[in-house]
Short mmCIF file of C-alpha atoms in Angstrom, two decimals:
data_model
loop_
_atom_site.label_atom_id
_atom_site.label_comp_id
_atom_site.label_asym_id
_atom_site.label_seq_id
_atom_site.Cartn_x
_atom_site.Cartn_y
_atom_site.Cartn_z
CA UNK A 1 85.69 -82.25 57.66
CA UNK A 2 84.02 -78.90 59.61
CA UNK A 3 81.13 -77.50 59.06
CA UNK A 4 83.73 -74.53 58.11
CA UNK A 5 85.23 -75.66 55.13
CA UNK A 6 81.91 -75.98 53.72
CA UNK A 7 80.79 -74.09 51.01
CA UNK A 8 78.76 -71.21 51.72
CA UNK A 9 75.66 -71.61 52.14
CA UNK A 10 72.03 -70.40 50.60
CA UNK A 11 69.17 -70.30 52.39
CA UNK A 12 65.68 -71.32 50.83
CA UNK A 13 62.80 -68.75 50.77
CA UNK A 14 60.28 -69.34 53.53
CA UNK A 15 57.40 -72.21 52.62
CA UNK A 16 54.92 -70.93 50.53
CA UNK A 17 54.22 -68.15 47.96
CA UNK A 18 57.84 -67.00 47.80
CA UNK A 19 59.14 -70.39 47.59
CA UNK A 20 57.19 -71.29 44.59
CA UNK A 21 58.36 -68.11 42.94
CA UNK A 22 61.46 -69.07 43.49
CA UNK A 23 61.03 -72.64 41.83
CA UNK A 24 59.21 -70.77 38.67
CA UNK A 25 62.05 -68.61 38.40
CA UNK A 26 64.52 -71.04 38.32
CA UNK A 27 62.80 -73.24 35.76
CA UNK A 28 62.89 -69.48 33.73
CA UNK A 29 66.01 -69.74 34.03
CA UNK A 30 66.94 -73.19 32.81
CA UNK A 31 65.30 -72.27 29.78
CA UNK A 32 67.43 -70.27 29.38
CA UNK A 33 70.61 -71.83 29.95
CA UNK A 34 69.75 -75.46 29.28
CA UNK A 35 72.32 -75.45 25.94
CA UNK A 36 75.07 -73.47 28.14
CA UNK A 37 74.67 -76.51 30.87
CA UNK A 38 75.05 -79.36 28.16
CA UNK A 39 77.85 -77.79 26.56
CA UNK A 40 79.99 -77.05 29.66
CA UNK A 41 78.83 -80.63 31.38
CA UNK A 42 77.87 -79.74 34.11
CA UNK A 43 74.97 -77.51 36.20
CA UNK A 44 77.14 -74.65 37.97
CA UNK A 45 76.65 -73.55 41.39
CA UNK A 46 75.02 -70.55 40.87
CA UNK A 47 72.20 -72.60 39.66
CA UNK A 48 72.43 -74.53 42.25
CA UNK A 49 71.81 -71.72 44.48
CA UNK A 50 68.88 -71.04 42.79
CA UNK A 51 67.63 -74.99 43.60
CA UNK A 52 68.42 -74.36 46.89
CA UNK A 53 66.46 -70.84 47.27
CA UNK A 54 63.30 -72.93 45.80
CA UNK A 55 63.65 -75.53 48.67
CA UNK A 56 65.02 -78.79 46.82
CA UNK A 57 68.44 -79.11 48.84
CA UNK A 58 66.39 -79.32 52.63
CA UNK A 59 63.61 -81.25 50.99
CA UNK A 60 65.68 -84.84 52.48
CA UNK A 61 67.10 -82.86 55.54
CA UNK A 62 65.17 -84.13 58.76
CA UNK A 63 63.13 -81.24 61.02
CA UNK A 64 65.40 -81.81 63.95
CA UNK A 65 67.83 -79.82 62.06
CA UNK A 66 66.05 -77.21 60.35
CA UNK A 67 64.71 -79.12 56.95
CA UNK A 68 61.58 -79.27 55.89
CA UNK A 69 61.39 -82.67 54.51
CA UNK A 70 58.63 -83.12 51.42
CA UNK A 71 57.08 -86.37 50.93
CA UNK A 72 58.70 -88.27 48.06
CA UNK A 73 55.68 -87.58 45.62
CA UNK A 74 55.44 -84.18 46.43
CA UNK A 75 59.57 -83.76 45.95
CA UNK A 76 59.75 -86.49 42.97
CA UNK A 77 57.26 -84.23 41.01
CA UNK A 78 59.33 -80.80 41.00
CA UNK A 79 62.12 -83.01 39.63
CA UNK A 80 60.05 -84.10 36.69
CA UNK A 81 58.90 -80.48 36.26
CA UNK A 82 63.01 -80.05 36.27
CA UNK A 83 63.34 -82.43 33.70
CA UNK A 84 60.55 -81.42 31.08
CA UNK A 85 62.75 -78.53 30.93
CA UNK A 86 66.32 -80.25 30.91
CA UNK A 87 66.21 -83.81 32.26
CA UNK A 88 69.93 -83.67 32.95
CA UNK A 89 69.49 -80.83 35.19
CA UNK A 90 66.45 -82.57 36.62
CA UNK A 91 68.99 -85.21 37.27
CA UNK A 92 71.09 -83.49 39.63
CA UNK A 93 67.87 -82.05 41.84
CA UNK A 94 67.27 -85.40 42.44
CA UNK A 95 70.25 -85.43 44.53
CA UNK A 96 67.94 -83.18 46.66
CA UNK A 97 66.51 -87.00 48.39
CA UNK A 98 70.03 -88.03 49.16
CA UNK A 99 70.08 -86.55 52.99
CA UNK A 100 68.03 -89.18 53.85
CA UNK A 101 71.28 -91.62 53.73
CA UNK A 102 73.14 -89.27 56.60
CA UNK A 103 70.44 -90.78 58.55
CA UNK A 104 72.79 -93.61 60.33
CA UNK A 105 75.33 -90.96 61.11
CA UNK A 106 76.22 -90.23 64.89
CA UNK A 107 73.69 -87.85 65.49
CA UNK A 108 76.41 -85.61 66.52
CA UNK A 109 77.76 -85.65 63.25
CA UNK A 110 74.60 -84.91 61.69
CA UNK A 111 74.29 -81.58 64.01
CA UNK A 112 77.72 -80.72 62.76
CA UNK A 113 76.86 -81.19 58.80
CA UNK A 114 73.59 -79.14 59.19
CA UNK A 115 75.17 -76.45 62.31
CA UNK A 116 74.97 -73.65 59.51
CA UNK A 117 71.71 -74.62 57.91
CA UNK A 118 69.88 -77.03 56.20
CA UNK A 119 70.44 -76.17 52.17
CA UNK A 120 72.51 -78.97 51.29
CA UNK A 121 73.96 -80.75 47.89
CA UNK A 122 75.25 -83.73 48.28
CA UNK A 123 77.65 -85.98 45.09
CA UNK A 124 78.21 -89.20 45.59
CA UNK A 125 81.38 -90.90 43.50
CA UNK A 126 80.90 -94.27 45.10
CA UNK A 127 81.88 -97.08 42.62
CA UNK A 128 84.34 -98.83 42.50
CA UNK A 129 84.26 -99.21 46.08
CA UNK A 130 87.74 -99.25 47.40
CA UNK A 131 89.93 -100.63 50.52
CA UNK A 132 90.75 -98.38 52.90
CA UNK A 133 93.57 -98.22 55.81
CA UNK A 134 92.40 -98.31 58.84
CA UNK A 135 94.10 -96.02 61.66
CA UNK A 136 93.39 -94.68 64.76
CA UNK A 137 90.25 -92.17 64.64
CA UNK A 138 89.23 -93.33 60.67
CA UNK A 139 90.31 -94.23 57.44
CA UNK A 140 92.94 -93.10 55.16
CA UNK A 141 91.31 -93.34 51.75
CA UNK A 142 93.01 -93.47 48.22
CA UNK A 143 91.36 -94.57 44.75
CA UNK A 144 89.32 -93.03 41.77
CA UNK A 145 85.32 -93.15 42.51
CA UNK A 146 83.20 -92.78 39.61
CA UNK A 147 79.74 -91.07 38.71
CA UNK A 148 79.86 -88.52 41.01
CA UNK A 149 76.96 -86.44 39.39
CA UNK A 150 76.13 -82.79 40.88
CA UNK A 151 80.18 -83.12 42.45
CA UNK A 152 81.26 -79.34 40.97
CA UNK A 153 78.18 -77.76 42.76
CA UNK A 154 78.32 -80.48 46.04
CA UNK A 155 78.89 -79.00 49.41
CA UNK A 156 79.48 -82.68 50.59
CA UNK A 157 81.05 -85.73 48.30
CA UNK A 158 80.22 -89.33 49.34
CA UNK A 159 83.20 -91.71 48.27
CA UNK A 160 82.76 -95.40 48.85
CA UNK A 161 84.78 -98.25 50.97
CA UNK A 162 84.78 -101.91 51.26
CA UNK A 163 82.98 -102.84 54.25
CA UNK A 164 84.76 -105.52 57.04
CA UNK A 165 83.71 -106.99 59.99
CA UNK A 166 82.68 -103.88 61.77
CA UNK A 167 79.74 -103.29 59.26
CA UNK A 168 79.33 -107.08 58.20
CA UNK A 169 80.73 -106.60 55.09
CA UNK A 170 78.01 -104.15 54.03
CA UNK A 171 79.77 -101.06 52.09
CA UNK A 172 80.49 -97.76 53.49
CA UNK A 173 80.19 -94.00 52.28
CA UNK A 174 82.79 -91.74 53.66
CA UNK A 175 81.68 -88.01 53.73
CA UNK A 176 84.29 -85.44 52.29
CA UNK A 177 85.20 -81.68 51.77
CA UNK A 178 84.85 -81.13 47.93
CA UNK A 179 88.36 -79.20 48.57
CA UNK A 180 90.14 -82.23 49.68
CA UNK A 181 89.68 -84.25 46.57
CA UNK A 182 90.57 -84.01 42.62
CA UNK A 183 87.79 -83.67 40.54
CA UNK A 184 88.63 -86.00 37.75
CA UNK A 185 87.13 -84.58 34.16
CA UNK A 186 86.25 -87.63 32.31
CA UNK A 187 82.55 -87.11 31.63
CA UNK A 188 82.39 -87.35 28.11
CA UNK A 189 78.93 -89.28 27.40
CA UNK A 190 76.38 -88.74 25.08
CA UNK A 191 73.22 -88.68 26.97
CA UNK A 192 73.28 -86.67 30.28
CA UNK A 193 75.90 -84.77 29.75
CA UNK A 194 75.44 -81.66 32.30
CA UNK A 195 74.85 -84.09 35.08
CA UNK A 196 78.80 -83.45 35.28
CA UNK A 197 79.33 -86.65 36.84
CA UNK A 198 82.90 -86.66 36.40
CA UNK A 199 85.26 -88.98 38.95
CA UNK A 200 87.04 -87.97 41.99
CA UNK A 201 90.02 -88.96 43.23
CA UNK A 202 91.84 -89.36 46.50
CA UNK A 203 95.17 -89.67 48.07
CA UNK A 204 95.57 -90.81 51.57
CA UNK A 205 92.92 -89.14 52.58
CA UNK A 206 92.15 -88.78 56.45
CA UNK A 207 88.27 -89.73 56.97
CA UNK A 208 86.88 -89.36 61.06
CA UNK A 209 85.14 -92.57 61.62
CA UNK A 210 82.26 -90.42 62.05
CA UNK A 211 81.65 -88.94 58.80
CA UNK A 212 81.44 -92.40 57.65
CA UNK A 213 78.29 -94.48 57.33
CA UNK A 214 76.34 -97.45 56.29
CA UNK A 215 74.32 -96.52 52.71
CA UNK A 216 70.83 -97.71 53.87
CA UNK A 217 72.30 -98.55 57.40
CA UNK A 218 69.29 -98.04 60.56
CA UNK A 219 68.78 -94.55 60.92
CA UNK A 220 69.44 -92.57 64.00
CA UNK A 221 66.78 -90.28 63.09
CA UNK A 222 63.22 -91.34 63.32
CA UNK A 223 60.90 -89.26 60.88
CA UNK A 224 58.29 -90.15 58.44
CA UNK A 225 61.37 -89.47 55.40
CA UNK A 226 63.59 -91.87 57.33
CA UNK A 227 61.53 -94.62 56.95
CA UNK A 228 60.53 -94.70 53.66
CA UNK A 229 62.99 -96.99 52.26
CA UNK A 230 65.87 -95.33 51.39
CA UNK A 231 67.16 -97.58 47.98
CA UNK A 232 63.85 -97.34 46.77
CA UNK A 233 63.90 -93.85 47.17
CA UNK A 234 67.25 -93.68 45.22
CA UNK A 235 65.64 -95.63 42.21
CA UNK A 236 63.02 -93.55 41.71
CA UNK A 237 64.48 -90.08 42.37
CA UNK A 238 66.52 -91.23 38.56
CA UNK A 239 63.11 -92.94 37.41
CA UNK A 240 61.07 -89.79 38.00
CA UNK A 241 63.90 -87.82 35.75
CA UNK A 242 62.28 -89.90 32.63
CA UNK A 243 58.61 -89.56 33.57
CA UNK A 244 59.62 -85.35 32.75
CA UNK A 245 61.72 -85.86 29.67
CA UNK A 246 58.68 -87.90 28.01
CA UNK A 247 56.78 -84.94 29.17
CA UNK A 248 58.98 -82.58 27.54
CA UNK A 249 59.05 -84.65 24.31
CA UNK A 250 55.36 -85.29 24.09
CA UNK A 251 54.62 -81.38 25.04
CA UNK A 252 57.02 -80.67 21.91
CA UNK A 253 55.40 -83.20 19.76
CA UNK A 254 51.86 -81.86 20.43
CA UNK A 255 52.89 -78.23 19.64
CA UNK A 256 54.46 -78.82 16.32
CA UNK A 257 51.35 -81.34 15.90
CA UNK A 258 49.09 -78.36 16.01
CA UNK A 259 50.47 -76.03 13.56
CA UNK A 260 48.64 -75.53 10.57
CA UNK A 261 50.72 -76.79 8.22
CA UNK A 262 54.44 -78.39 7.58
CA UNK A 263 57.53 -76.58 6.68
CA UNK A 264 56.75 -77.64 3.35
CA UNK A 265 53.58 -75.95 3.20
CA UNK A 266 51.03 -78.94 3.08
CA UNK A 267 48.89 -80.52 5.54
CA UNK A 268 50.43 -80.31 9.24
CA UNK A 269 51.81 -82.91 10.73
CA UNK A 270 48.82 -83.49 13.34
CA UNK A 271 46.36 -84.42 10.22
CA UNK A 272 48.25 -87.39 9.95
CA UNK A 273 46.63 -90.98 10.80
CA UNK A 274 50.22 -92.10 12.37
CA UNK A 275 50.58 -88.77 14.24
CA UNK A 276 47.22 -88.84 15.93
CA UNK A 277 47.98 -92.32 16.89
CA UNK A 278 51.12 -92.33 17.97
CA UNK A 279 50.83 -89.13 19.74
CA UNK A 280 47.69 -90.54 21.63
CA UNK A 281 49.20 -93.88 22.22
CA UNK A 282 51.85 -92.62 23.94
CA UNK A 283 50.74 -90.34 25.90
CA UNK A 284 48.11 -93.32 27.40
CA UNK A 285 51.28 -94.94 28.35
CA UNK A 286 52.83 -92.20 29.78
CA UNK A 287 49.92 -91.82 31.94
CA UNK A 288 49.66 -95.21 32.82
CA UNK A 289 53.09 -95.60 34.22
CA UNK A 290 52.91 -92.37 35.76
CA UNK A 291 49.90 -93.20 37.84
CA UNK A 292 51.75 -96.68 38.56
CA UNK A 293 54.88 -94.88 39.49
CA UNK A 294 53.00 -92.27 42.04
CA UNK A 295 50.21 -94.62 43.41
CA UNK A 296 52.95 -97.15 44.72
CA UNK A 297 54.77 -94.25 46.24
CA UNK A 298 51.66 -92.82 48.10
CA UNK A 299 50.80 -96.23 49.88
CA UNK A 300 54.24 -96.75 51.16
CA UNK A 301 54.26 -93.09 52.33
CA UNK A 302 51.47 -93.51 54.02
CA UNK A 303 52.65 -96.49 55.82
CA UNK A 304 56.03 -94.34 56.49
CA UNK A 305 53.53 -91.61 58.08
CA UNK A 306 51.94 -93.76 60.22
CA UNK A 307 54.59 -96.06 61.05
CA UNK A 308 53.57 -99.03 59.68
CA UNK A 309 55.44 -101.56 58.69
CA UNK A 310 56.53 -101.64 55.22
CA UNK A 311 56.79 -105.13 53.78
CA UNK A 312 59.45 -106.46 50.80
CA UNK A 313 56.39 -106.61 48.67
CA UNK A 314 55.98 -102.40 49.53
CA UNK A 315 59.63 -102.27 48.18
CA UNK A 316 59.18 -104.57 45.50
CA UNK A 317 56.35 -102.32 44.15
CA UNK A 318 58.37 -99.27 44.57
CA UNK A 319 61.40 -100.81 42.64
CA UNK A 320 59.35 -102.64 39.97
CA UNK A 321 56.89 -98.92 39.17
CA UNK A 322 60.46 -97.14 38.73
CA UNK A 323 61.49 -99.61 36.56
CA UNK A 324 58.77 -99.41 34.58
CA UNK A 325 58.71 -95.34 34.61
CA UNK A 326 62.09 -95.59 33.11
CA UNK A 327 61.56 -97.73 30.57
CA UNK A 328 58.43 -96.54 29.80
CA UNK A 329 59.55 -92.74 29.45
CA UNK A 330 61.90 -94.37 27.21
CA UNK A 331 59.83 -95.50 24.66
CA UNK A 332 57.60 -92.70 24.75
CA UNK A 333 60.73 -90.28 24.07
CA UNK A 334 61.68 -92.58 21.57
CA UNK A 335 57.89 -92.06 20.27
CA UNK A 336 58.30 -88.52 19.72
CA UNK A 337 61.29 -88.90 17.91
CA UNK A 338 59.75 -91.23 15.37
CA UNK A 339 56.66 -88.76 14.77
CA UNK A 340 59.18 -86.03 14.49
CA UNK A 341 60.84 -87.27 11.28
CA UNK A 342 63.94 -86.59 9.30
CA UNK A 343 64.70 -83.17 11.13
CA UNK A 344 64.84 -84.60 14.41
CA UNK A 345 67.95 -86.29 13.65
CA UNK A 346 70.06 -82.51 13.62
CA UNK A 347 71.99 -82.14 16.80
CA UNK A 348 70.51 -78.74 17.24
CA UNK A 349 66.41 -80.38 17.00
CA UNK A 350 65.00 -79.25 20.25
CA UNK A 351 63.85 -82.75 20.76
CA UNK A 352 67.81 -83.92 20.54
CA UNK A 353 67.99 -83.23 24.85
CA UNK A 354 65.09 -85.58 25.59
CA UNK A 355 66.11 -88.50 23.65
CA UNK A 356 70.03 -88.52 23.99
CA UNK A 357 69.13 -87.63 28.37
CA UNK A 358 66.28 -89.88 28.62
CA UNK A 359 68.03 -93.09 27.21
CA UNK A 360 70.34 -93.17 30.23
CA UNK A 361 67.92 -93.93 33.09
CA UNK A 362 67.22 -97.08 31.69
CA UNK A 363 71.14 -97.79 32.00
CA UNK A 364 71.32 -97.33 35.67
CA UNK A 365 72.27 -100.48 37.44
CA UNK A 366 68.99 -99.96 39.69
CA UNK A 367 66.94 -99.72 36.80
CA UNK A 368 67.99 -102.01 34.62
CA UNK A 369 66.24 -104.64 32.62
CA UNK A 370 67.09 -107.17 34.83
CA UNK A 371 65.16 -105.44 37.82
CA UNK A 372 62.11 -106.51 36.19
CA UNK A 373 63.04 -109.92 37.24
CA UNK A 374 64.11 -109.25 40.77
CA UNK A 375 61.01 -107.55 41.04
CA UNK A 376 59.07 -110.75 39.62
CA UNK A 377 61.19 -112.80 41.49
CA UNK A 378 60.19 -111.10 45.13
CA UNK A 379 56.12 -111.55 43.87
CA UNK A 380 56.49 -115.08 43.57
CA UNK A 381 58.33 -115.33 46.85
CA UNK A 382 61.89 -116.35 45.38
CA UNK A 383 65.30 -114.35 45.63
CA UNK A 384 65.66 -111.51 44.43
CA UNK A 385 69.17 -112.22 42.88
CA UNK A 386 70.22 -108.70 43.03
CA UNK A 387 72.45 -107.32 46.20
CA UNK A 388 70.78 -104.83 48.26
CA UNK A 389 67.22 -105.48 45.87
CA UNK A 390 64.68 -103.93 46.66
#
């Protein structure tokens, strides 16, 4: 791969007041399109232009080469501003952190990747990782990756390999021209459906040892971004995606809560005992998690700033709050859904995006139930029983 067979690329408005317009405008226009995203499956790349003019593809990409990295909280909150819109959209901004794994490249290669600016997207297809030949100068890669969300508006496409002896059997991500592989369409889901994360496929594809890299390896580039921990990062970037749909839902739920009066004409739906309740319950929850969620991400960025060590039990937070934003934004969706009644079951309810998008978080192997007992597990000092946790 050259920096010239990249796509081309769009720059971000300067920091500041025309930056934020350009966020607000965007958000205007996912309004706007949000049903033309879900019903194609994917977010296209002029929209992804638009992501990049408000700053969210250089948020990950290090100073030395022209980013402007954000701190996780400050970045993790536009996503779930994203996502109270359209969480699957929100989904694929998250892919905004995912510089931060170029990190262990040869910091030649990194120079090349960023020669003709910063604004990157990055897809990553890496699962089922896959043998590759060795030759002189690389790998020659073949298989079917899947998940690669964001991959139809990615400038770069991470595909994953079977690590050997060279990387002590740790895994590797190979970086790739989206032109040079087959996008395969087989994204037909129910929940998350314009994350697009169709599969890609390869066929003896020629990979310069340098575009490869350890996912989490040591970075070569030492900024405050670079180390925070970088699998952490990855968990909550998804995590943050249901904080903003439980938003969304709860937002919906307290405007239809305030009308005057039902469709049928009696008392509204807010004058209800269960309403009032359930509304306020879960928006106590919602809170709760949220403040979880951002306070653990503060102290380990402030570590990160000052270059402190950052212990297992730092991770182990980090991990266990996304966890728990996931799963919480699940049940609060889930919440709104139930106060909604009968209608909410048409395909066409407005609340229909935030329960079929936010039930897949929760599904993600790094959020999964059973990272509630890694998480437990690393508190009372025992193994993890997770690879890579936390």
């Amino acid at each position: 791969m050259t920096t010239e067979s990249l796509t081309e690329r769009v720059v971000a408005e300067p920091a500041g007041a025309a930056r934020d317009a350009a966020f607000d405008h965007a958000l205007d226009v996912l309004r706007d399109r949000r049903d033309e995203f879900n019903a194609q499956r994917y977010v296209p790349r002029d929209f992804i232009g638009l992501l990049k003019r408000a700053g969210m593809y250089r948020a990950s990409t290090p100073t030395e080469f022209g980013g402007e990295p954000m701190a996780p909280a400050d970045f993790m909150s536009k996503v779930e501003s994203i996502s109270a819109v359209d969480p699957a959209t929100g989904w694929v901004s998250s892919f905004g952190s995912s510089l931060v794994y170029f990190a262990p490249l040869p910091v030649a290669t990194q120079k090349k990747i960023y020669a003709d600016g910063p604004d990157i997207a990055y897809a990553g297809g890496l699962f089922p990782m896959q043998e590759a030949e060795k030759v002189d100068g690389g790998y020659l890669c073949s298989g079917v990756w899947q998940f690669a969300s964001g991959c139809r508006g990615a400038d770069i496409i991470g595909i994953g390999l079977s690590g050997g002896p060279q990387t002590e059997g740790k895994p590797l991500t190979a970086l790739v021209d989206p032109a040079d592989v087959e996008i395969v369409d087989n994204w037909d889901v129910a929940g998350m459906k314009a994350t697009g994360s169709h599969a890609v496929r390869a066929d003896r594809l020629f990979v310069p040892e340098e575009m490869t890299f350890v996912r989490g390896g040591t970075p070569l580039i030492d900024e405050p971004l670079t180390r925070y921990p970088a699998l952490a990062y990855a968990a909550q970037v998804l995590a943050v995606v249901t904080l903003g749909a439980a938003r969304g839902a709860l937002d919906y739920a307290l405007e239809v809560g305030a009308a005057r009066t039902s469709i049928t004409g009696g008392a509204s739906k807010g004058n209800r005992p269960a309403y009032k309740s359930g509304l306020a319950v879960a928006e106590a929850e919602l809170r709760s998690a949220r403040a979880f969620f951002y306070e653990s991400t503060e102290a380990v960025w402030a570590k990160a700033i000052a270059d402190k060590h950052i212990s297992t039990d730092d991770k182990a937070m980090l991990r266990l709050s996304a966890t728990h934003a996931a799963h919480t934004g699940r049940r609060v969706v889930l919440q709104a859904f139930d106060l909604a009644g009968t209608g909410a079951i048409y395909e066409t309810h407005p609340l229909q995006r935030y329960l079929q998008d936010a039930l897949v978080p929760a599904q993600h192997a790094m959020l999964q139930t059973n990272t509630y007992e890694a998480a437990g597990a690393l508190m009372l000092g025992l193994d993890a029983g997770i690879p890579s946790f936390p």
